[in-house]
C-alpha cells in the first residue's frame, strides 16, 4: 500500500518539530563528518574548522535520521519498548547524533556533554584517531548490530525479539544490504515468530536506490514486483515514497501508526484470542533519495539522489576553495540557530520529542543485553554421567548423552524462556533428539498432519540456513539470553565471517565497562570430519578452529572432549560462561568411553593431562608421548598404544589427552595456556611426541612452535584425504589410524630395533588387509569394529 | 500458472515410454543404494545381495529422475544445448543412473558397462569404499556442481550461461536448499542476464516438501505467497503439482514445452528485434512427494511424502527380516523385466529416448569446461610498467596500475567473450576503475538517466553479494572461461566455505584424466587489512589465507606483491594459470614503488629474494635478516632498515622480500616450497630474522616451523588491534611499524650496545610523539606521510 494520505497524523506543530529534530540530527551528522571546530557555526566556517581526513558515509545518514525521529514519536505515543538496528551501520553519524540528541550518549560519555564543548568533542571524535568508529559500533549506546559487514540486521533483530513479547525491533535494511544472501533469506524469519510469545520486528527497507557505486536491485525492479516480493515473503509492505520533507513526514507518521497498530492487533489476537495463524506482519519501504538534503550538485556532478552521495560528498575543501562555501551552506541549510540554544543545548521543544529514560533507544536495556541476563538454571551434569566401569566400554554416541542434559537445560528454563537451540535442520541428526521429549521446533508456517516435533512455540529453531541460525543466536545473546548452535563441522565455515564479527564485537565490548557481559556463543560441531565417511569429501573440513584461534585469546575457547562424560563437563562449563566464543567438537556415533565422571571432571578442569591408566611409564620417564585431541584421534591413539604395549612391552609410553586446545599455547599468548615447565612436564623436553589431532596438523605446530620439545613433535591429522568410505578408512587415508600411529612411533624409536621393524611390517600388512577387506565387504574389518581397549 | 492441462503434449506411447525410463532410473537408484549383487533381480532377493552399509539419499532422487527424463525429451524435441545442475546433489544416485542410462557414464568408465556385469558394478560402487561418492561429484559426467554444501546451484547455473547464448542450464533447486542465504538472493541473478548475449537458466524448484527432518518453508507458505514470491523475484512460475505419475508426466511435459518456447521467444525477441527489456523468464515449481514411488509406510511410519524418506527408508534389512521383502517389492514395483534386456541392456525403445552424442547432459562439453577453454589473449604486462628510476618513488596505488592491464585484458577478449570481472560493488573502489573505459557493468534491470557504467551487456558483474560473485565466477570457470573476483580482504571470509568446496572440486578433478583443466579461480583482495583505517575493526581481517593454505598444496597459491610492477607480473601469471586458486593481495592506496619491471619480473619468477639495493651486508654474512611480505610490511621494513642503517651504520642488514608465500613451506609440502639449503641461503641458519608480515603472524610460523633457523624467527603481523585511526597508526597498534621493527631488531642484537639502546629510546619517544600528533591533527606526522627511501 502506498501511503500518501492526507489524514494528518501529525499536528502542524508536531510536524514542524519533527522536521526540526531531523534537521538537528542531520546537522550533527554533517558536523561529525567534517568539523574539527566551530560546531555551532557561530562564526563563518574556516578551513581550519575542517578535519584533515574526511571519513564517513553521508548517503545513508539522512534517511536513518528521518526514521529515528519518527520512531521516537511512536515510542512516545504508544509507549513502546523498542530498539533500533541499523543495517547499513556505516550510518554511524546517525546513531551517534540521535543518541546524543536524546541524551543517552552523554550519560555514558559525560565528556561528550550537551553543550558547545560537548558538541565540539562529538564532532572531533568521529572517525578520528583515539575517537570512535564510523559504524554503529559497540561504543554506540543502543546498538546490538555494528553493520560493518552487511547482511545480518534482520537475523539479529529476530533473535532479539524471540521470547521478548513486548519488544519491537525497528530494523533498517539497506537496499544494498538486501542483496546479500543472508539478508535475502532472513525475510522468511517471520515463519519462526510466534505472535503470542515473541515480540515483533518492523523492517524498514531503506530504498535509497544505491549502494557504493551502483544502483540497487530492489530499486530497479518494477513497483509491482517489489510489492509481490514482500508479499511473497509474507509481509504487508507500506510504501513511503518521495523527497518533499513535509509530505514525507506525513506519510511516514501515517505508515508508522498503521504498522504499530497492526503489530499490536496481531499480538492481541494471538494473546487474547489464541489466534496463532501467522500474521502478515507490516513493514515499511522508504523510498527516498540517497544523501537526502545534502548537496545537489558538486562540480557539475549530481550528488543527492545518486551513488555519489555514498561517502563524503565534498571531499576536499582544502584544494577546492569553493567547497568550503558549499559545506557552510549545507550546514546552515539546517538552520542550527533554530535548533540549538546559544549554550549548545538542544531546544527544549525539540528535546521533549525524544522518549524518556529507558524508552530512549540508546538507553533501552535490551540493547545492553548483559543487563538483563539471568543465569541459566542448570541441572547437575553429573546426573547424566555415563557409567564407565572400565575404560573403553562402548557408548551410544557422545552427543546422544549430551542430548539428555540439554533436554533438561531446556526444561528447567522453560519458564525463564532464556535458552534456545539453533540448527540448520540437524538437531536430531546431530544426536540431540532427546530435546524433543520436552520441546518442539518453533514453526509458525502451515502445519500438516504427519508433522513431528513442530509447534508454534518451541525452544529449538531450525531453518536450512547457517547464516540465520548464527544471526538469530547472536541477536538472542546480545539481548541477554543463552543458546547453542549445533552444526555440521564442515559447514560451520559458512558463518566464518559472522563468527569473526561477533568475536570482534566481544573484544571491543570487553573494553567498555558500561556494556554488561553477555552469555557466550556456543558451537557444538557434532557431525565432524572423521565421521563423514558416508557424505564424502565435501563434508570433511575441520578448519573452523584455525579461524577461531586467530581471534583475541581473551574471547575464544576450543574444546575437544574425548568422550561423553568429558563432553557433559565441558558443555556445562560453556553454558555457564560469559563473553566467549566456545567451540565444542564431539561425535554422535557410538564410540568408546574412557573416563568416569569423576575422572572426566578433573580432566576437563585441567584441560589436559596424562592418562595414567593407559600409560605404562611408571616413574615418569617415558620413551615416547602419545598425545591425542578429539574423540576419533583418542580412539586411534589408544588402539595404537595397545598394539605397541602388546608387541613392544618394554616400551614406556605416556598417553596425554588434550580437551582444552588452548592449553597448548604459551601462557603469554592465551589465559588457558600452560607455562613452559608445565608443558614440559607433560610432553617432556626431549622425547618423541606422536600427536593425533582432530583437525589440520599445522594448527598444533602453530600453537606449540615455541615449546622446548617442539622439534620432537610429530602430528597427524586431517590432510584433505578421504571420500565415501568406511569410518576407519577415513583415518587410514589421512594416516591417523592406529597402524600408522604405531608405525610412526617405531620410526621415532630406534631402540625398538628388530622387534620394532617386525611389528612395522606386520602393521603394513594389516593396512593392506584392511584395504582389501573394505573394498570387498564394504565395511570395516571385525577386529576394527569390535576392538576394545585392553592392556597386556 | 498451474499446469493441469489435458492438451496431450505426449502421445500415449511416449508417455508410457517416459514413464518406463523414469522407472528404470528409479530402479537403478534404489539398486545403487542397496544392492551388492543380483542387479536385475533375476532371482529372489537375498540378504547377501544387500550391502552391509546402506548409505545414500533416496528422498530427492525420484523427483530428480522424473525431471531428467523429461529434460531428455525436450532436448531431443528442440535440439537443445542443455546441462543439468542438481542443487540437492545428494541425489547422486539419480545423476549416476541417468548418465548410465544415456550411455555417457560407460563411455568414461568402460568397466561400468551396459550389461549385467556393468550393472552389478554400478550398484556396488555407489557409496562404497573405493567407489564413488553419493553426490553429483566431479566423478559424475555432466556435473559442474557437486551440491554437497547446499545453496549455490543457481549461482553456478547463471555463471555457466553468461556468454553462452545457446546454452540452457536446467537447475534443480531443493526446497530446503532454497532456504539458504546464497540461494535466496540468487533468484535475482535474472537482473544480470542479457537475453541476447547470454544463455538461459531454467530453475526447477523441487518442492518435495521436506529437508532432513523438517518441512520446508516454501512448502508451507500459502500458494498465493509462493507465486508472489517468484513473481517478485522476476520469474514466471509454472506449477506442476501432484503424485499421479500419468497426470504428472502430462503436466511436466506441457510445462517444459511452455518454458522452452518462452525462453526461445524471449531470446528471439532480443536477438532479432533488439528488445532487451528484462524477460520474466519461466521457471517450474514441481510439487511432488519426497521419496515418490518409494515405500509408503514402514513399521507403521509413513515414508513417502514425509521427511522419513530423506535417506535410506529401509535402513536395516539385516535385523528386520520383513524389510527384505519390502525392498524386493519396492524394486520389483518398477518392473525391471520391462526395462532391461536379459543382457542387462536398456530396452532399445527406452534407450532411444535419450539424446545423442554431446546433446546428452552427461556428455555436454560445457560440463567439462576445460574442453572448451581457450587461452586468454593477453597484453604484454610489461607495457604497463611503472617507471621506477629509483626505489621508493611514489606510486598512485598498485591496483590502479593493475586496472589498466585488466582493462586491456577485457578489451582484447571482447570478441572471445571469455573473461569477466566479478565484485560486490567494489570494482571501482578497489582501484580497477580503468576497466570502465572499455566496458560496463552488466545490468539488466531498469536503468535511469544519471546511471554510470551500466549496460545490458558488460564484462563486469557486480551485486552486493560475495556469494553470488563467487558462485557466478565458479560457474563461469567450470564451463571453460576465465575471470577475476575482486573483494575487500575482510569480507572474502563470507565465501570461505565456497572456496573450500571449489578447492576440493579441483583436487578431485586433478585425479580424473577425462576432466580437462579449467582456468584458475583468481582473487584480488585489494582493500586490505592495513588500509581499513577509515572503516575500522570490522573491516580488518587478513585470515582468508590461513584457510587457503589448509587446502591441498597442488591447488592453492598465495601472492603478496610489494608494488605495482610485481602485481602486474603476478596477475599475468595467475590469469594464464590453470586449475589453481590464486589469492593476490594488493593495496589500492598511493604507495612507494620499489622495483623496475625487469627486477620485478625476476623477483616474482623466483617468488622470494634478497633485495640487494636495500641491504648492506655485502659479502653475504648479515647480522640480521629483515624479511617482509605484503605491501605495507615491505614499506615499514624498508623504513626500519633506513632508520637502522642511518643510526647503526655498522650493522649488516639483509632485506628479504616474499611475494610467493608458498616459498616458505618445505618443498616436501608444496611444489613452490624452497629446499632447506635454499631457505637457509636466504634466512641464514643462525641469525635473527625480523619478519614483517601482512597477515596473522602465526601463519609464518606454521609455514616455517621445520626450518633450521625457525627459532630465530620473530614475526610481526596483524593481531586484532586497531580501529578507525590513521594508516600508519594501524601498523603501530599492531607493532608492525618501522619503529617497533627497528626496536625488535635492536632487542635481538646485543652487539648494538649502548648505541642501540639510545636509538631504542629515541624510537620509543617517536611512538609517543606519533600518538600525540595524530590525536591532535587527525593525520599522520609529516615525516611519516612524506617519508622516502634513501640510504646513508
Ligand atoms: C558484506 C559486505 N560487502 C561489502 C561491503 C562494502 N560496502 C560498504 S557500504 C556498501 C553499500 C551499502 O549499500 P546500502 O545497503 O544500500 O546502504 P546505504 O545505501 O544506506 O548506504 C558496501 C557494498 C560491506 N560493508 N559488507
Ligand atoms: C549448507 C548445508 N547445510 C546443511 C546441509 C545438510 N543437509 C544435507 S541434505 C539436507 C536437506 C536438503 O533438503 P532439500 O534441499 O529440500 O533437498 P531434498 O529434499 O531434495 O533432499 C541438509 C540440511 C548441507 N548439505 N548443506
Ligand atoms: Mg542504499
Ligand atoms: Mg526437499
PDB file of N, CA and C in Angstrom, chain B residues 499-555:
ATOM      1  N   UNK B 499      34.945 -21.286  -1.250  1.00  0.00           N
ATOM      2  CA  UNK B 499      36.333 -21.536  -1.652  1.00  0.00           C
ATOM      3  C   UNK B 499      36.719 -22.979  -1.318  1.00  0.00           C
ATOM      4  N   UNK B 500      36.403 -23.399  -0.088  1.00  0.00           N
ATOM      5  CA  UNK B 500      36.712 -24.779   0.313  1.00  0.00           C
ATOM      6  C   UNK B 500      36.178 -25.770  -0.699  1.00  0.00           C
ATOM      7  N   UNK B 501      34.925 -25.589  -1.049  1.00  0.00           N
ATOM      8  CA  UNK B 501      34.291 -26.568  -1.939  1.00  0.00           C
ATOM      9  C   UNK B 501      34.937 -26.535  -3.317  1.00  0.00           C
ATOM     10  N   UNK B 502      35.257 -25.348  -3.787  1.00  0.00           N
ATOM     11  CA  UNK B 502      35.872 -25.269  -5.111  1.00  0.00           C
ATOM     12  C   UNK B 502      37.271 -25.900  -5.086  1.00  0.00           C
ATOM     13  N   UNK B 503      38.023 -25.645  -4.021  1.00  0.00           N
ATOM     14  CA  UNK B 503      39.360 -26.235  -3.912  1.00  0.00           C
ATOM     15  C   UNK B 503      39.260 -27.760  -3.870  1.00  0.00           C
ATOM     16  N   UNK B 504      38.239 -28.249  -3.202  1.00  0.00           N
ATOM     17  CA  UNK B 504      38.049 -29.700  -3.140  1.00  0.00           C
ATOM     18  C   UNK B 504      37.691 -30.236  -4.532  1.00  0.00           C
ATOM     19  N   UNK B 505      36.847 -29.514  -5.224  1.00  0.00           N
ATOM     20  CA  UNK B 505      36.489 -29.909  -6.598  1.00  0.00           C
ATOM     21  C   UNK B 505      37.749 -30.013  -7.458  1.00  0.00           C
ATOM     22  N   UNK B 506      38.616 -28.995  -7.358  1.00  0.00           N
ATOM     23  CA  UNK B 506      39.840 -29.005  -8.170  1.00  0.00           C
ATOM     24  C   UNK B 506      40.729 -30.188  -7.800  1.00  0.00           C
ATOM     25  N   UNK B 507      40.841 -30.430  -6.503  1.00  0.00           N
ATOM     26  CA  UNK B 507      41.682 -31.553  -6.072  1.00  0.00           C
ATOM     27  C   UNK B 507      41.176 -32.854  -6.688  1.00  0.00           C
ATOM     28  N   UNK B 508      39.880 -33.067  -6.620  1.00  0.00           N
ATOM     29  CA  UNK B 508      39.343 -34.333  -7.143  1.00  0.00           C
ATOM     30  C   UNK B 508      39.497 -34.401  -8.657  1.00  0.00           C
ATOM     31  N   UNK B 509      39.210 -33.293  -9.343  1.00  0.00           N
ATOM     32  CA  UNK B 509      39.308 -33.352 -10.810  1.00  0.00           C
ATOM     33  C   UNK B 509      40.753 -33.550 -11.258  1.00  0.00           C
ATOM     34  N   UNK B 510      41.707 -33.102 -10.449  1.00  0.00           N
ATOM     35  CA  UNK B 510      43.111 -33.381 -10.783  1.00  0.00           C
ATOM     36  C   UNK B 510      43.368 -34.874 -10.931  1.00  0.00           C
ATOM     37  N   UNK B 511      42.563 -35.673 -10.288  1.00  0.00           N
ATOM     38  CA  UNK B 511      42.736 -37.114 -10.365  1.00  0.00           C
ATOM     39  C   UNK B 511      41.864 -37.767 -11.426  1.00  0.00           C
ATOM     40  N   UNK B 512      41.164 -36.970 -12.200  1.00  0.00           N
ATOM     41  CA  UNK B 512      40.269 -37.520 -13.227  1.00  0.00           C
ATOM     42  C   UNK B 512      40.761 -37.091 -14.603  1.00  0.00           C
ATOM     43  N   UNK B 513      41.482 -37.962 -15.281  1.00  0.00           N
ATOM     44  CA  UNK B 513      42.104 -37.552 -16.555  1.00  0.00           C
ATOM     45  C   UNK B 513      41.094 -37.065 -17.592  1.00  0.00           C
ATOM     46  N   UNK B 514      39.879 -37.556 -17.545  1.00  0.00           N
ATOM     47  CA  UNK B 514      38.901 -37.142 -18.559  1.00  0.00           C
ATOM     48  C   UNK B 514      38.370 -35.733 -18.317  1.00  0.00           C
ATOM     49  N   UNK B 515      38.617 -35.219 -17.126  1.00  0.00           N
ATOM     50  CA  UNK B 515      38.214 -33.831 -16.845  1.00  0.00           C
ATOM     51  C   UNK B 515      39.338 -32.916 -17.313  1.00  0.00           C
ATOM     52  N   UNK B 516      39.072 -32.055 -18.259  1.00  0.00           N
ATOM     53  CA  UNK B 516      40.109 -31.150 -18.762  1.00  0.00           C
ATOM     54  C   UNK B 516      40.316 -30.021 -17.766  1.00  0.00           C
ATOM     55  N   UNK B 517      41.518 -29.512 -17.751  1.00  0.00           N
ATOM     56  CA  UNK B 517      41.867 -28.466 -16.784  1.00  0.00           C
ATOM     57  C   UNK B 517      41.095 -27.182 -17.070  1.00  0.00           C
ATOM     58  N   UNK B 518      40.696 -26.512 -16.014  1.00  0.00           N
ATOM     59  CA  UNK B 518      39.992 -25.231 -16.178  1.00  0.00           C
ATOM     60  C   UNK B 518      40.877 -24.081 -15.696  1.00  0.00           C
ATOM     61  N   UNK B 519      40.456 -22.880 -16.015  1.00  0.00           N
ATOM     62  CA  UNK B 519      41.211 -21.692 -15.588  1.00  0.00           C
ATOM     63  C   UNK B 519      41.144 -21.561 -14.071  1.00  0.00           C
ATOM     64  N   UNK B 520      42.159 -20.949 -13.517  1.00  0.00           N
ATOM     65  CA  UNK B 520      42.225 -20.789 -12.073  1.00  0.00           C
ATOM     66  C   UNK B 520      41.179 -19.795 -11.565  1.00  0.00           C
ATOM     67  N   UNK B 521      40.849 -19.975 -10.311  1.00  0.00           N
ATOM     68  CA  UNK B 521      39.970 -19.036  -9.613  1.00  0.00           C
ATOM     69  C   UNK B 521      40.873 -17.967  -9.004  1.00  0.00           C
ATOM     70  N   UNK B 522      40.760 -16.736  -9.502  1.00  0.00           N
ATOM     71  CA  UNK B 522      41.671 -15.670  -9.082  1.00  0.00           C
ATOM     72  C   UNK B 522      40.975 -14.663  -8.175  1.00  0.00           C
ATOM     73  N   UNK B 523      41.535 -14.488  -7.001  1.00  0.00           N
ATOM     74  CA  UNK B 523      41.043 -13.466  -6.076  1.00  0.00           C
ATOM     75  C   UNK B 523      42.001 -12.285  -6.062  1.00  0.00           C
ATOM     76  N   UNK B 524      41.467 -11.105  -6.168  1.00  0.00           N
ATOM     77  CA  UNK B 524      42.249  -9.902  -5.890  1.00  0.00           C
ATOM     78  C   UNK B 524      41.663  -9.267  -4.629  1.00  0.00           C
ATOM     79  N   UNK B 525      42.425  -9.344  -3.540  1.00  0.00           N
ATOM     80  CA  UNK B 525      41.960  -8.750  -2.285  1.00  0.00           C
ATOM     81  C   UNK B 525      42.637  -7.393  -2.150  1.00  0.00           C
ATOM     82  N   UNK B 526      41.886  -6.367  -2.512  1.00  0.00           N
ATOM     83  CA  UNK B 526      42.512  -5.061  -2.681  1.00  0.00           C
ATOM     84  C   UNK B 526      42.362  -4.180  -1.459  1.00  0.00           C
ATOM     85  N   UNK B 527      41.192  -4.077  -0.924  1.00  0.00           N
ATOM     86  CA  UNK B 527      41.041  -3.185   0.237  1.00  0.00           C
ATOM     87  C   UNK B 527      41.421  -4.013   1.444  1.00  0.00           C
ATOM     88  N   UNK B 528      42.701  -3.989   1.765  1.00  0.00           N
ATOM     89  CA  UNK B 528      43.182  -4.974   2.733  1.00  0.00           C
ATOM     90  C   UNK B 528      43.298  -4.431   4.140  1.00  0.00           C
ATOM     91  N   UNK B 529      43.650  -5.321   5.027  1.00  0.00           N
ATOM     92  CA  UNK B 529      43.592  -5.047   6.466  1.00  0.00           C
ATOM     93  C   UNK B 529      44.301  -3.752   6.874  1.00  0.00           C
ATOM     94  N   UNK B 530      45.438  -3.445   6.246  1.00  0.00           N
ATOM     95  CA  UNK B 530      46.246  -2.315   6.717  1.00  0.00           C
ATOM     96  C   UNK B 530      45.718  -0.979   6.258  1.00  0.00           C
ATOM     97  N   UNK B 531      44.802  -0.987   5.345  1.00  0.00           N
ATOM     98  CA  UNK B 531      44.271   0.293   4.891  1.00  0.00           C
ATOM     99  C   UNK B 531      42.773   0.377   5.149  1.00  0.00           C
ATOM    100  N   UNK B 532      42.372  -0.175   6.274  1.00  0.00           N
ATOM    101  CA  UNK B 532      40.994  -0.041   6.702  1.00  0.00           C
ATOM    102  C   UNK B 532      40.933   0.869   7.912  1.00  0.00           C
ATOM    103  N   UNK B 533      41.888   1.777   7.943  1.00  0.00           N
ATOM    104  CA  UNK B 533      41.900   2.775   9.000  1.00  0.00           C
ATOM    105  C   UNK B 533      40.603   3.598   8.988  1.00  0.00           C
ATOM    106  N   UNK B 534      39.978   3.725   7.824  1.00  0.00           N
ATOM    107  CA  UNK B 534      38.767   4.552   7.768  1.00  0.00           C
ATOM    108  C   UNK B 534      37.510   3.730   8.038  1.00  0.00           C
ATOM    109  N   UNK B 535      37.564   2.434   7.854  1.00  0.00           N
ATOM    110  CA  UNK B 535      36.375   1.609   8.072  1.00  0.00           C
ATOM    111  C   UNK B 535      36.381   0.921   9.433  1.00  0.00           C
ATOM    112  N   UNK B 536      37.558   0.793  10.008  1.00  0.00           N
ATOM    113  CA  UNK B 536      37.598   0.286  11.364  1.00  0.00           C
ATOM    114  C   UNK B 536      37.704  -1.224  11.481  1.00  0.00           C
ATOM    115  N   UNK B 537      37.558  -1.652  12.712  1.00  0.00           N
ATOM    116  CA  UNK B 537      37.861  -3.008  13.156  1.00  0.00           C
ATOM    117  C   UNK B 537      37.114  -4.086  12.377  1.00  0.00           C
ATOM    118  N   UNK B 538      35.854  -3.824  12.045  1.00  0.00           N
ATOM    119  CA  UNK B 538      35.070  -4.858  11.346  1.00  0.00           C
ATOM    120  C   UNK B 538      35.641  -5.161   9.971  1.00  0.00           C
ATOM    121  N   UNK B 539      36.395  -4.227   9.413  1.00  0.00           N
ATOM    122  CA  UNK B 539      36.913  -4.404   8.062  1.00  0.00           C
ATOM    123  C   UNK B 539      38.347  -4.909   8.068  1.00  0.00           C
ATOM    124  N   UNK B 540      38.805  -5.355   9.227  1.00  0.00           N
ATOM    125  CA  UNK B 540      40.212  -5.741   9.360  1.00  0.00           C
ATOM    126  C   UNK B 540      40.314  -7.228   9.654  1.00  0.00           C
ATOM    127  N   UNK B 541      40.622  -7.994   8.641  1.00  0.00           N
ATOM    128  CA  UNK B 541      40.830  -9.424   8.861  1.00  0.00           C
ATOM    129  C   UNK B 541      41.606 -10.002   7.692  1.00  0.00           C
ATOM    130  N   UNK B 542      42.855 -10.379   7.948  1.00  0.00           N
ATOM    131  CA  UNK B 542      43.669 -10.944   6.876  1.00  0.00           C
ATOM    132  C   UNK B 542      43.709 -12.471   6.919  1.00  0.00           C
ATOM    133  N   UNK B 543      42.695 -13.115   7.491  1.00  0.00           N
ATOM    134  CA  UNK B 543      42.781 -14.542   7.792  1.00  0.00           C
ATOM    135  C   UNK B 543      42.361 -15.478   6.671  1.00  0.00           C
ATOM    136  N   UNK B 544      41.924 -14.928   5.548  1.00  0.00           N
ATOM    137  CA  UNK B 544      41.481 -15.826   4.474  1.00  0.00           C
ATOM    138  C   UNK B 544      42.592 -16.786   4.063  1.00  0.00           C
ATOM    139  N   UNK B 545      43.813 -16.271   4.009  1.00  0.00           N
ATOM    140  CA  UNK B 545      44.894 -17.140   3.531  1.00  0.00           C
ATOM    141  C   UNK B 545      45.232 -18.252   4.524  1.00  0.00           C
ATOM    142  N   UNK B 546      44.890 -18.069   5.800  1.00  0.00           N
ATOM    143  CA  UNK B 546      45.056 -19.178   6.739  1.00  0.00           C
ATOM    144  C   UNK B 546      44.202 -20.357   6.313  1.00  0.00           C
ATOM    145  N   UNK B 547      43.019 -20.039   5.871  1.00  0.00           N
ATOM    146  CA  UNK B 547      42.105 -21.065   5.393  1.00  0.00           C
ATOM    147  C   UNK B 547      42.637 -21.689   4.120  1.00  0.00           C
ATOM    148  N   UNK B 548      43.135 -20.829   3.244  1.00  0.00           N
ATOM    149  CA  UNK B 548      43.573 -21.280   1.930  1.00  0.00           C
ATOM    150  C   UNK B 548      44.704 -22.306   2.048  1.00  0.00           C
ATOM    151  N   UNK B 549      45.655 -22.040   2.916  1.00  0.00           N
ATOM    152  CA  UNK B 549      46.801 -22.949   2.982  1.00  0.00           C
ATOM    153  C   UNK B 549      46.439 -24.299   3.582  1.00  0.00           C
ATOM    154  N   UNK B 550      45.256 -24.429   4.163  1.00  0.00           N
ATOM    155  CA  UNK B 550      44.825 -25.750   4.630  1.00  0.00           C
ATOM    156  C   UNK B 550      44.487 -26.687   3.483  1.00  0.00           C
ATOM    157  N   UNK B 551      44.183 -26.129   2.332  1.00  0.00           N
ATOM    158  CA  UNK B 551      43.772 -26.987   1.227  1.00  0.00           C
ATOM    159  C   UNK B 551      44.997 -27.585   0.552  1.00  0.00           C
ATOM    160  N   UNK B 552      44.757 -28.520  -0.335  1.00  0.00           N
ATOM    161  CA  UNK B 552      45.853 -29.258  -0.966  1.00  0.00           C
ATOM    162  C   UNK B 552      46.846 -28.323  -1.646  1.00  0.00           C
ATOM    163  N   UNK B 553      48.095 -28.559  -1.379  1.00  0.00           N
ATOM    164  CA  UNK B 553      49.157 -27.712  -1.923  1.00  0.00           C
ATOM    165  C   UNK B 553      49.129 -27.700  -3.446  1.00  0.00           C
ATOM    166  N   UNK B 554      48.651 -28.757  -4.048  1.00  0.00           N
ATOM    167  CA  UNK B 554      48.622 -28.796  -5.511  1.00  0.00           C
ATOM    168  C   UNK B 554      47.637 -27.792  -6.079  1.00  0.00           C
ATOM    169  N   UNK B 555      46.818 -27.219  -5.258  1.00  0.00           N
ATOM    170  CA  UNK B 555      45.711 -26.400  -5.743  1.00  0.00           C
ATOM    171  C   UNK B 555      45.836 -24.923  -5.372  1.00  0.00           C
TER     172      UNK B 555
END
